[in-house]
Amino acid sequence: MISPRLYTLPPLGLYTGLGESQTSFLSRLAEAHSVSVGTLIGKVIAPILGKTYLTNSSEAGGSGFYGNGFELNGFGIVSEDFARVLSKLTGCNTLRNLSLLPLHDILTNRGTLRQTKAWCPMCFEEWKSSNKDIYEPLLWSIKAVNICRTHGITLKTQCPQCEKEIPMLSRKSRNGFCSFCGCWLGSTELELDRETTVGQASLDYFIAKNIEELLEMKDNPGFRPSVEEMYIFLKAIIDKAGGRVAFSKKFNVPLTTARYWYEGRHIPFLRTFLEICYMVGIDIREIFGVNKIDLNSASYDNVYILPEKHIKVSLVKRSYDWNIIENILRSFISNDDTTYPSVHEVAMKIGCDKKLLYRHFPNLCKEIAKKHSAFVHAQKIKRIDEGCQRINEVIKVLYDSGIYPSRRKIESLLPPNILLREKAYQKAWKESIRNSGLTNQGE
Ligand SMILES: [Zn+2]
Ligand SMILES: [Zn+2]
């Protein structure tokens, strides 16, 4: 019999975009207590939860609950119930982040989650050989994600030995292993079929990157994206494309669907939504995150919608219309927006290789690069100015409360990206100490 108080097991990978899923956490928790997932759920969790969906399934020995085990990673009642009970049992209070609960407002009930596992064999193998814990990121349980960006390969969905698809959760689940035949799912680059390699300019790469960003943002307690933000974006893009009919044609979306989106009555599947972002060259952070752009203001005019012909080209096959690309490049140079992308970013937006762009348009590319580096420089100055200001504010607060502003003390009150190691900040700190007439008491 297991004690109803479980080990405190911190979730892996939070704040990285590769945070652990709730099904993975359950498997690790069972393993840490040397029991199977079936025993952990049947003997510990089910009695506390007291939900019929669980007790029926464990008593009857049926697999009704396990058949829908993937829902633990979603945003419904089941994932909510488990997050609550597991938090109580383990004392961890970040377990809602193991599922899509924080993103429920912008996701569709159907079509978001995978029912069976997908994994990157190289990630598993690397973690194993460096003695890291083997876990399964929530990212891999999202249907729209097909690739691992770290290794540039397609995710696997079938056991290499028994060739079965592996359920997201089962009584015998173990991270990194097939729950049917027990086969290890990791493998090295050499063993893999390299045809599955994915390029950085591809749609799949863009989608995986944006979902990683979304998952990373969701671990931040202040981040709660709303469906309103999604509708504002869709409406702006539909208007920009020339109305619902034109949008429907250009983006290959049924007219009724376009109307529902426009009127704020339906939200798109995550993958469809990101395909639109890819076509118009907007990153998910610009819609929900810290880099949010105001789609209703003038800056929205700089959103560049690729011409219809080009959308098809960039999504289907690689042959380029150089006249169109030249126009796109010129639009990046002539825009008087406040942000200037790098040639690399422009190439990503167009879906074309950076070297190819340089070869065809050396002067335009150089001009883009020049604007970008001036932009980066200005951003850096702005960041440092703001940082120094924050440092001075913190020092003042410390003085006022009679606390010596040591490096550690100041850093503990600043956002994590402001470190006094940086020269400019160090200068601001020392100047402020000098001005106050205090002597340096060490760091
Ligand atoms: Zn990988
Ligand atoms: Zn197998």
Coordinates of C-alpha atoms and ligand atoms in Angstrom, one line a residue:
M1 CA 0.0 0.0 0.0
I2 CA 1.3 3.4 -0.9
S3 CA 1.2 6.3 1.4
P4 CA -1.3 8.9 0.2
R5 CA 1.4 11.6 0.4
L6 CA 3.7 11.4 -2.7
Y7 CA 7.2 12.6 -3.4
T8 CA 7.5 16.2 -4.6
L9 CA 8.5 15.8 -8.2
P10 CA 9.0 19.0 -10.0
P11 CA 7.7 19.1 -13.6
L12 CA 10.4 19.1 -16.2
G13 CA 11.1 21.8 -18.8
L14 CA 8.7 24.5 -17.7
Y15 CA 9.3 27.9 -19.2
T16 CA 11.2 26.4 -22.2
G17 CA 8.4 25.5 -24.7
L18 CA 9.4 21.9 -24.1
G19 CA 7.5 21.6 -20.8
E20 CA 6.4 18.1 -19.6
S21 CA 2.9 16.8 -20.3
Q22 CA 0.6 15.6 -17.6
T23 CA 0.6 12.0 -18.9
S24 CA 4.4 12.1 -18.8
F25 CA 4.4 13.4 -15.3
L26 CA 2.1 10.6 -14.2
S27 CA 4.5 8.0 -15.6
R28 CA 7.5 9.6 -13.9
L29 CA 5.6 9.8 -10.7
A30 CA 4.6 6.1 -10.8
E31 CA 8.2 5.2 -11.6
A32 CA 9.6 7.3 -8.8
H33 CA 7.3 5.2 -6.4
S34 CA 8.2 1.9 -8.1
V35 CA 4.6 1.2 -9.1
S36 CA 2.8 1.1 -12.4
V37 CA 0.7 3.9 -13.7
G38 CA -2.3 1.5 -13.3
T39 CA -1.6 1.1 -9.6
L40 CA -1.0 4.8 -9.0
I41 CA -4.3 5.7 -10.6
G42 CA -6.3 2.8 -9.3
K43 CA -5.1 2.7 -5.7
V44 CA -4.1 6.4 -5.0
I45 CA -5.8 8.8 -7.3
A46 CA -9.1 7.2 -8.0
P47 CA -10.1 6.8 -4.3
I48 CA -9.4 10.5 -3.7
L49 CA -11.0 11.8 -6.9
G50 CA -14.0 9.5 -6.4
K51 CA -15.1 10.1 -9.9
T52 CA -17.2 7.4 -11.5
Y53 CA -15.3 7.7 -14.8
L54 CA -12.2 6.4 -12.9
T55 CA -13.6 4.0 -10.3
N56 CA -15.8 2.1 -12.8
S57 CA -12.8 1.7 -15.1
S58 CA -10.4 0.5 -12.5
E59 CA -12.8 -1.9 -10.8
A60 CA -14.1 -3.4 -14.0
G61 CA -10.5 -3.6 -15.3
G62 CA -11.8 -2.0 -18.5
S63 CA -9.8 0.6 -20.4
G64 CA -12.5 3.2 -21.0
F65 CA -10.7 5.8 -19.0
Y66 CA -7.3 4.9 -20.5
G67 CA -8.7 5.1 -24.0
N68 CA -9.3 8.8 -23.4
G69 CA -6.2 9.2 -21.3
F70 CA -4.9 11.8 -23.8
E71 CA -7.4 14.2 -22.3
L72 CA -5.2 14.6 -19.3
N73 CA -3.1 16.9 -21.5
G74 CA -6.1 19.0 -22.6
F75 CA -8.2 21.6 -21.0
G76 CA -11.3 19.6 -19.9
I77 CA -12.6 18.3 -16.6
V78 CA -10.3 15.3 -16.5
S79 CA -7.1 17.4 -16.8
E80 CA -8.4 19.8 -14.3
D81 CA -9.3 17.0 -11.8
F82 CA -5.9 15.4 -12.1
A83 CA -4.0 18.6 -11.8
R84 CA -5.8 19.4 -8.6
V85 CA -5.3 15.9 -7.0
L86 CA -1.7 15.6 -8.1
S87 CA -0.9 19.1 -6.8
K88 CA -2.4 18.1 -3.4
L89 CA -0.5 14.8 -3.3
T90 CA 2.9 16.1 -4.4
G91 CA 2.8 19.7 -3.1
C92 CA 3.7 21.1 -6.5
N93 CA 1.6 24.1 -7.5
T94 CA 2.5 24.4 -11.2
L95 CA 0.8 21.3 -12.4
R96 CA -1.9 23.1 -14.4
N97 CA 1.0 23.9 -16.8
L98 CA 1.4 20.3 -17.7
S99 CA -1.8 20.5 -19.8
L100 CA -3.4 23.0 -22.1
L101 CA -5.6 24.4 -19.3
P102 CA -4.0 27.9 -19.4
L103 CA -4.7 28.1 -23.2
H104 CA -8.3 26.9 -23.1
D105 CA -9.7 30.1 -24.5
I106 CA -8.1 29.9 -27.9
L107 CA -8.2 26.2 -28.6
T108 CA -10.9 24.0 -30.2
N109 CA -12.2 21.0 -28.3
R110 CA -11.7 18.6 -31.2
G111 CA -8.6 18.4 -33.3
T112 CA -6.0 19.9 -30.9
L113 CA -4.6 16.8 -29.1
R114 CA -3.1 13.6 -30.3
Q115 CA -4.6 10.4 -29.0
T116 CA -1.5 8.3 -29.4
K117 CA 2.2 9.2 -28.7
A118 CA 4.5 11.0 -31.1
W119 CA 8.2 11.4 -30.2
C120 CA 11.7 12.4 -31.4
P121 CA 13.9 9.3 -31.1
M122 CA 17.0 11.5 -31.0
C123 CA 15.8 13.6 -28.1
F124 CA 15.1 10.4 -26.1
E125 CA 18.6 9.0 -27.0
E126 CA 20.4 12.2 -26.1
W127 CA 18.6 12.5 -22.7
K128 CA 19.4 8.9 -22.0
S129 CA 23.1 9.2 -22.9
S130 CA 23.5 12.3 -20.8
N131 CA 21.7 10.7 -17.8
K132 CA 18.8 13.1 -17.9
D133 CA 15.2 12.2 -16.9
I134 CA 13.3 10.8 -19.8
Y135 CA 10.0 12.7 -20.2
E136 CA 7.5 13.6 -23.0
P137 CA 7.0 17.2 -23.8
L138 CA 3.4 18.5 -24.0
L139 CA 4.5 19.9 -27.4
W140 CA 4.6 16.3 -28.8
S141 CA 1.0 15.7 -27.8
I142 CA -0.3 18.5 -30.0
K143 CA -1.5 17.3 -33.4
A144 CA -0.3 20.3 -35.3
V145 CA 3.3 19.6 -34.4
N146 CA 5.0 17.1 -36.7
I147 CA 8.7 17.8 -36.2
C148 CA 11.5 18.2 -33.6
R149 CA 13.2 21.5 -34.2
T150 CA 16.3 20.6 -32.2
H151 CA 17.0 17.7 -34.6
G152 CA 15.2 18.8 -37.7
I153 CA 13.4 15.5 -38.1
T154 CA 9.8 14.3 -38.3
L155 CA 8.3 12.9 -35.1
K156 CA 7.8 9.2 -35.0
T157 CA 4.3 7.8 -34.2
Q158 CA 4.8 4.0 -34.5
C159 CA 6.9 1.7 -32.4
P160 CA 9.9 0.6 -34.4
Q161 CA 9.5 -3.0 -33.2
C162 CA 5.8 -3.9 -33.0
E163 CA 4.8 -1.1 -35.3
K164 CA 1.8 -0.2 -33.1
E165 CA 0.7 3.3 -32.3
I166 CA 1.2 3.8 -28.5
P167 CA -1.7 5.2 -26.4
M168 CA -0.9 8.5 -24.6
L169 CA -1.7 6.8 -21.3
S170 CA -2.0 3.1 -20.3
R171 CA -1.7 1.1 -17.1
K172 CA 1.9 0.2 -18.2
S173 CA 2.9 3.5 -19.6
R174 CA 6.6 4.4 -19.4
N175 CA 8.2 7.5 -20.9
G176 CA 10.4 6.6 -23.8
F177 CA 9.1 3.0 -24.1
C178 CA 6.4 1.2 -26.1
S179 CA 3.7 0.1 -23.7
F180 CA 2.9 -2.9 -25.8
C181 CA 6.3 -4.6 -26.4
G182 CA 8.5 -2.6 -24.1
C183 CA 10.9 -1.5 -26.9
W184 CA 13.1 1.6 -26.2
L185 CA 11.9 4.4 -28.5
G186 CA 15.2 6.4 -28.7
S187 CA 17.7 6.0 -31.5
T188 CA 20.7 7.8 -32.9
E189 CA 21.0 9.8 -36.0
L190 CA 22.8 7.0 -37.8
E191 CA 19.9 4.6 -37.3
L192 CA 17.4 7.1 -38.6
D193 CA 16.1 7.5 -42.1
R194 CA 17.4 10.9 -43.1
E195 CA 14.6 11.4 -45.6
T196 CA 12.6 12.8 -42.7
T197 CA 14.8 15.9 -42.4
V198 CA 12.9 19.2 -42.3
G199 CA 14.1 22.6 -43.5
Q200 CA 13.9 25.7 -41.4
A201 CA 11.8 27.6 -44.0
S202 CA 9.1 24.9 -44.0
L203 CA 5.6 25.4 -42.8
D204 CA 6.1 22.5 -40.3
Y205 CA 9.1 24.3 -38.8
F206 CA 7.2 27.5 -38.5
I207 CA 4.2 25.8 -36.8
A208 CA 6.4 23.9 -34.3
K209 CA 8.3 27.0 -33.4
N210 CA 5.2 29.0 -32.8
I211 CA 3.5 26.4 -30.7
E212 CA 6.7 26.1 -28.7
E213 CA 6.5 29.9 -28.1
L214 CA 2.9 29.6 -27.1
L215 CA 3.6 26.8 -24.6
E216 CA 6.5 28.8 -23.2
M217 CA 4.3 31.8 -22.7
K218 CA 1.6 29.8 -21.0
D219 CA 3.9 28.9 -18.1
N220 CA 3.9 32.6 -17.2
P221 CA 1.1 33.1 -14.7
G222 CA 0.2 36.5 -16.2
F223 CA -0.3 35.1 -19.7
R224 CA -3.8 34.2 -20.6
P225 CA -4.5 34.6 -24.3
S226 CA -8.1 35.4 -25.1
V227 CA -10.3 34.5 -28.0
E228 CA -11.0 38.2 -28.6
E229 CA -7.3 38.7 -29.6
M230 CA -7.7 35.8 -32.0
Y231 CA -10.8 37.4 -33.6
I232 CA -9.2 40.8 -33.9
F233 CA -6.3 39.2 -35.8
L234 CA -8.6 37.2 -38.1
K235 CA -10.8 40.2 -38.8
A236 CA -7.9 42.4 -39.6
I237 CA -6.4 39.8 -42.0
I238 CA -9.7 39.2 -43.7
D239 CA -10.2 43.0 -44.2
K240 CA -6.6 43.3 -45.4
A241 CA -7.1 40.6 -48.0
G242 CA -10.1 42.6 -49.4
G243 CA -13.0 41.1 -47.6
R244 CA -14.4 37.6 -46.9
V245 CA -14.8 36.5 -50.5
A246 CA -11.3 37.6 -51.5
F247 CA -9.9 36.1 -48.3
S248 CA -11.7 32.8 -48.9
K249 CA -10.2 32.5 -52.4
K250 CA -6.7 33.6 -51.5
F251 CA -6.4 31.5 -48.4
N252 CA -8.4 28.5 -49.7
V253 CA -10.9 28.6 -46.8
P254 CA -14.6 27.9 -47.4
L255 CA -16.6 31.2 -47.5
T256 CA -18.9 30.1 -44.6
T257 CA -15.9 29.4 -42.4
A258 CA -14.4 32.8 -43.3
R259 CA -17.7 34.4 -42.3
Y260 CA -17.9 32.6 -38.9
W261 CA -14.3 33.7 -38.1
Y262 CA -15.1 37.3 -39.2
E263 CA -18.2 37.4 -37.0
G264 CA -16.4 35.9 -34.1
R265 CA -18.5 32.8 -34.0
H266 CA -16.0 30.0 -34.5
I267 CA -12.3 29.7 -33.9
P268 CA -10.0 27.9 -36.3
F269 CA -8.1 24.7 -35.5
L270 CA -4.7 25.6 -34.2
R271 CA -2.9 24.3 -37.3
T272 CA -5.2 26.3 -39.7
F273 CA -4.7 29.4 -37.6
L274 CA -0.9 29.0 -37.8
E275 CA -1.0 28.4 -41.5
I276 CA -2.6 31.8 -41.9
C277 CA 0.0 33.3 -39.6
Y278 CA 2.7 31.8 -41.8
M279 CA 1.2 33.1 -45.0
V280 CA 1.0 36.7 -43.7
G281 CA 4.4 36.5 -41.9
I282 CA 3.1 37.1 -38.4
D283 CA 4.5 35.4 -35.3
I284 CA 2.2 34.1 -32.6
R285 CA 3.9 36.4 -30.1
E286 CA 2.8 39.4 -32.2
I287 CA -0.8 38.3 -31.6
F288 CA -0.9 37.2 -28.0
G289 CA 2.5 37.8 -26.5
V290 CA 4.8 40.5 -25.4
N291 CA 5.6 41.6 -28.9
K292 CA 1.9 42.2 -29.6
I293 CA 1.3 44.5 -32.5
D294 CA -1.8 46.7 -32.6
L295 CA -3.6 45.3 -35.6
N296 CA -6.1 48.1 -35.6
S297 CA -3.6 50.9 -35.8
A298 CA -1.4 52.1 -38.7
S299 CA 1.3 49.5 -38.2
Y300 CA -1.1 46.9 -39.4
D301 CA -0.7 48.2 -42.9
N302 CA 2.8 46.8 -42.9
V303 CA 1.5 43.2 -42.5
Y304 CA 2.4 41.8 -45.9
I305 CA 0.0 39.3 -47.4
L306 CA 1.8 37.2 -49.9
P307 CA 0.1 37.2 -53.3
E308 CA -2.1 34.3 -54.0
K309 CA 0.2 32.8 -56.5
H310 CA 3.1 32.8 -54.0
I311 CA 1.1 31.3 -51.1
K312 CA 0.6 28.2 -53.2
V313 CA 4.3 28.1 -54.3
S314 CA 5.6 28.5 -50.7
L315 CA 3.3 25.8 -49.3
V316 CA 3.6 23.3 -52.0
K317 CA 6.7 23.2 -54.1
R318 CA 9.9 25.2 -54.5
S319 CA 9.9 27.3 -57.6
Y320 CA 10.2 31.0 -57.2
D321 CA 8.6 33.9 -58.9
W322 CA 11.5 36.4 -58.6
N323 CA 9.4 39.4 -59.6
I324 CA 7.1 38.8 -56.6
I325 CA 10.0 38.2 -54.3
E326 CA 11.7 41.4 -55.4
N327 CA 8.5 43.3 -54.6
I328 CA 8.4 41.7 -51.2
L329 CA 12.0 42.7 -50.5
R330 CA 11.4 46.3 -51.5
S331 CA 8.4 46.4 -49.3
F332 CA 10.6 45.5 -46.3
I333 CA 13.0 48.2 -47.2
S334 CA 10.5 51.0 -47.8
N335 CA 8.3 50.3 -44.8
D336 CA 8.6 52.9 -42.2
D337 CA 7.6 50.6 -39.4
T338 CA 9.5 50.5 -36.2
T339 CA 10.7 47.0 -36.7
Y340 CA 13.1 45.8 -39.3
P341 CA 13.6 42.0 -39.8
S342 CA 16.9 40.4 -40.7
V343 CA 17.5 38.9 -44.1
H344 CA 17.2 35.5 -42.4
E345 CA 13.7 36.4 -41.0
V346 CA 12.7 37.8 -44.4
A347 CA 13.8 34.6 -46.0
M348 CA 11.8 32.6 -43.5
K349 CA 8.7 34.6 -44.2
I350 CA 9.0 34.2 -47.9
G351 CA 9.9 30.5 -47.5
C352 CA 13.1 30.8 -49.5
D353 CA 16.7 30.1 -48.6
K354 CA 18.7 33.1 -47.4
K355 CA 21.7 32.3 -49.6
L356 CA 19.4 32.2 -52.6
L357 CA 18.0 35.6 -51.8
Y358 CA 21.6 37.0 -51.5
R359 CA 22.5 35.5 -54.8
H360 CA 19.5 37.0 -56.7
F361 CA 19.3 40.3 -54.9
P362 CA 22.7 41.2 -53.4
N363 CA 22.0 44.9 -53.1
L364 CA 18.5 44.6 -51.7
C365 CA 19.7 42.1 -49.2
K366 CA 22.5 44.3 -48.1
E367 CA 20.1 47.2 -47.6
I368 CA 17.8 45.0 -45.5
A369 CA 20.7 43.8 -43.4
K370 CA 21.9 47.4 -42.9
K371 CA 18.4 48.5 -41.7
H372 CA 18.2 45.5 -39.5
S373 CA 21.5 46.1 -37.7
A374 CA 20.6 49.8 -37.1
F375 CA 17.4 48.6 -35.7
V376 CA 19.0 46.0 -33.4
H377 CA 21.5 48.7 -32.2
A378 CA 18.6 51.1 -31.4
Q379 CA 16.7 48.3 -29.6
K380 CA 19.8 47.6 -27.5
I381 CA 20.2 51.2 -26.5
K382 CA 16.5 51.4 -25.6
R383 CA 16.8 48.1 -23.6
I384 CA 19.8 49.4 -21.7
D385 CA 18.2 52.7 -20.9
E386 CA 15.1 51.0 -19.6
G387 CA 17.2 48.6 -17.6
C388 CA 19.2 51.4 -16.0
Q389 CA 16.1 53.2 -15.1
R390 CA 14.7 50.0 -13.4
I391 CA 18.0 49.7 -11.5
N392 CA 17.8 53.2 -10.2
E393 CA 14.3 52.7 -9.1
V394 CA 15.2 49.5 -7.3
I395 CA 18.2 51.2 -5.6
K396 CA 16.0 54.0 -4.4
V397 CA 13.4 51.6 -2.9
L398 CA 16.3 49.8 -1.1
Y399 CA 17.8 53.0 0.2
D400 CA 14.4 54.2 1.4
S401 CA 13.9 51.0 3.4
G402 CA 17.4 51.2 4.8
I403 CA 18.8 48.1 2.9
Y404 CA 22.2 48.2 1.3
P405 CA 21.8 47.8 -2.5
S406 CA 24.1 44.8 -3.0
R407 CA 24.3 43.0 -6.4
R408 CA 22.3 40.1 -5.1
K409 CA 19.7 42.2 -3.5
I410 CA 19.2 44.4 -6.6
E411 CA 19.1 41.4 -8.9
S412 CA 16.5 39.7 -6.8
L413 CA 14.2 42.6 -7.4
L414 CA 14.8 43.0 -11.1
P415 CA 13.3 41.0 -14.0
P416 CA 15.6 38.0 -14.8
N417 CA 16.9 39.5 -18.0
I418 CA 18.6 42.4 -16.3
L419 CA 21.9 41.2 -14.9
L420 CA 24.4 43.5 -13.3
R421 CA 27.2 41.5 -15.0
E422 CA 26.4 43.7 -18.1
K423 CA 28.8 46.6 -18.2
A424 CA 26.3 49.4 -18.7
Y425 CA 24.2 48.2 -15.8
Q426 CA 27.2 47.8 -13.6
K427 CA 28.1 51.4 -14.4
A428 CA 24.6 52.6 -13.5
W429 CA 24.7 50.7 -10.2
K430 CA 28.2 52.0 -9.2
E431 CA 27.3 55.5 -10.1
S432 CA 24.2 55.4 -8.0
I433 CA 26.1 54.1 -5.0
R434 CA 28.8 56.8 -5.5
N435 CA 26.1 59.5 -5.7
S436 CA 24.5 58.3 -2.5
G437 CA 27.8 58.6 -0.6
L438 CA 27.7 55.0 0.5
T439 CA 30.8 52.9 0.3
N440 CA 30.9 49.6 -1.5
Q441 CA 30.3 46.9 1.1
G442 CA 31.0 44.1 -1.3
E443 CA 28.6 42.2 -3.5
Ligands
ZN1 ZN 14.7 15.8 -31.1
ZN2 ZN 6.1 -1.8 -29.5

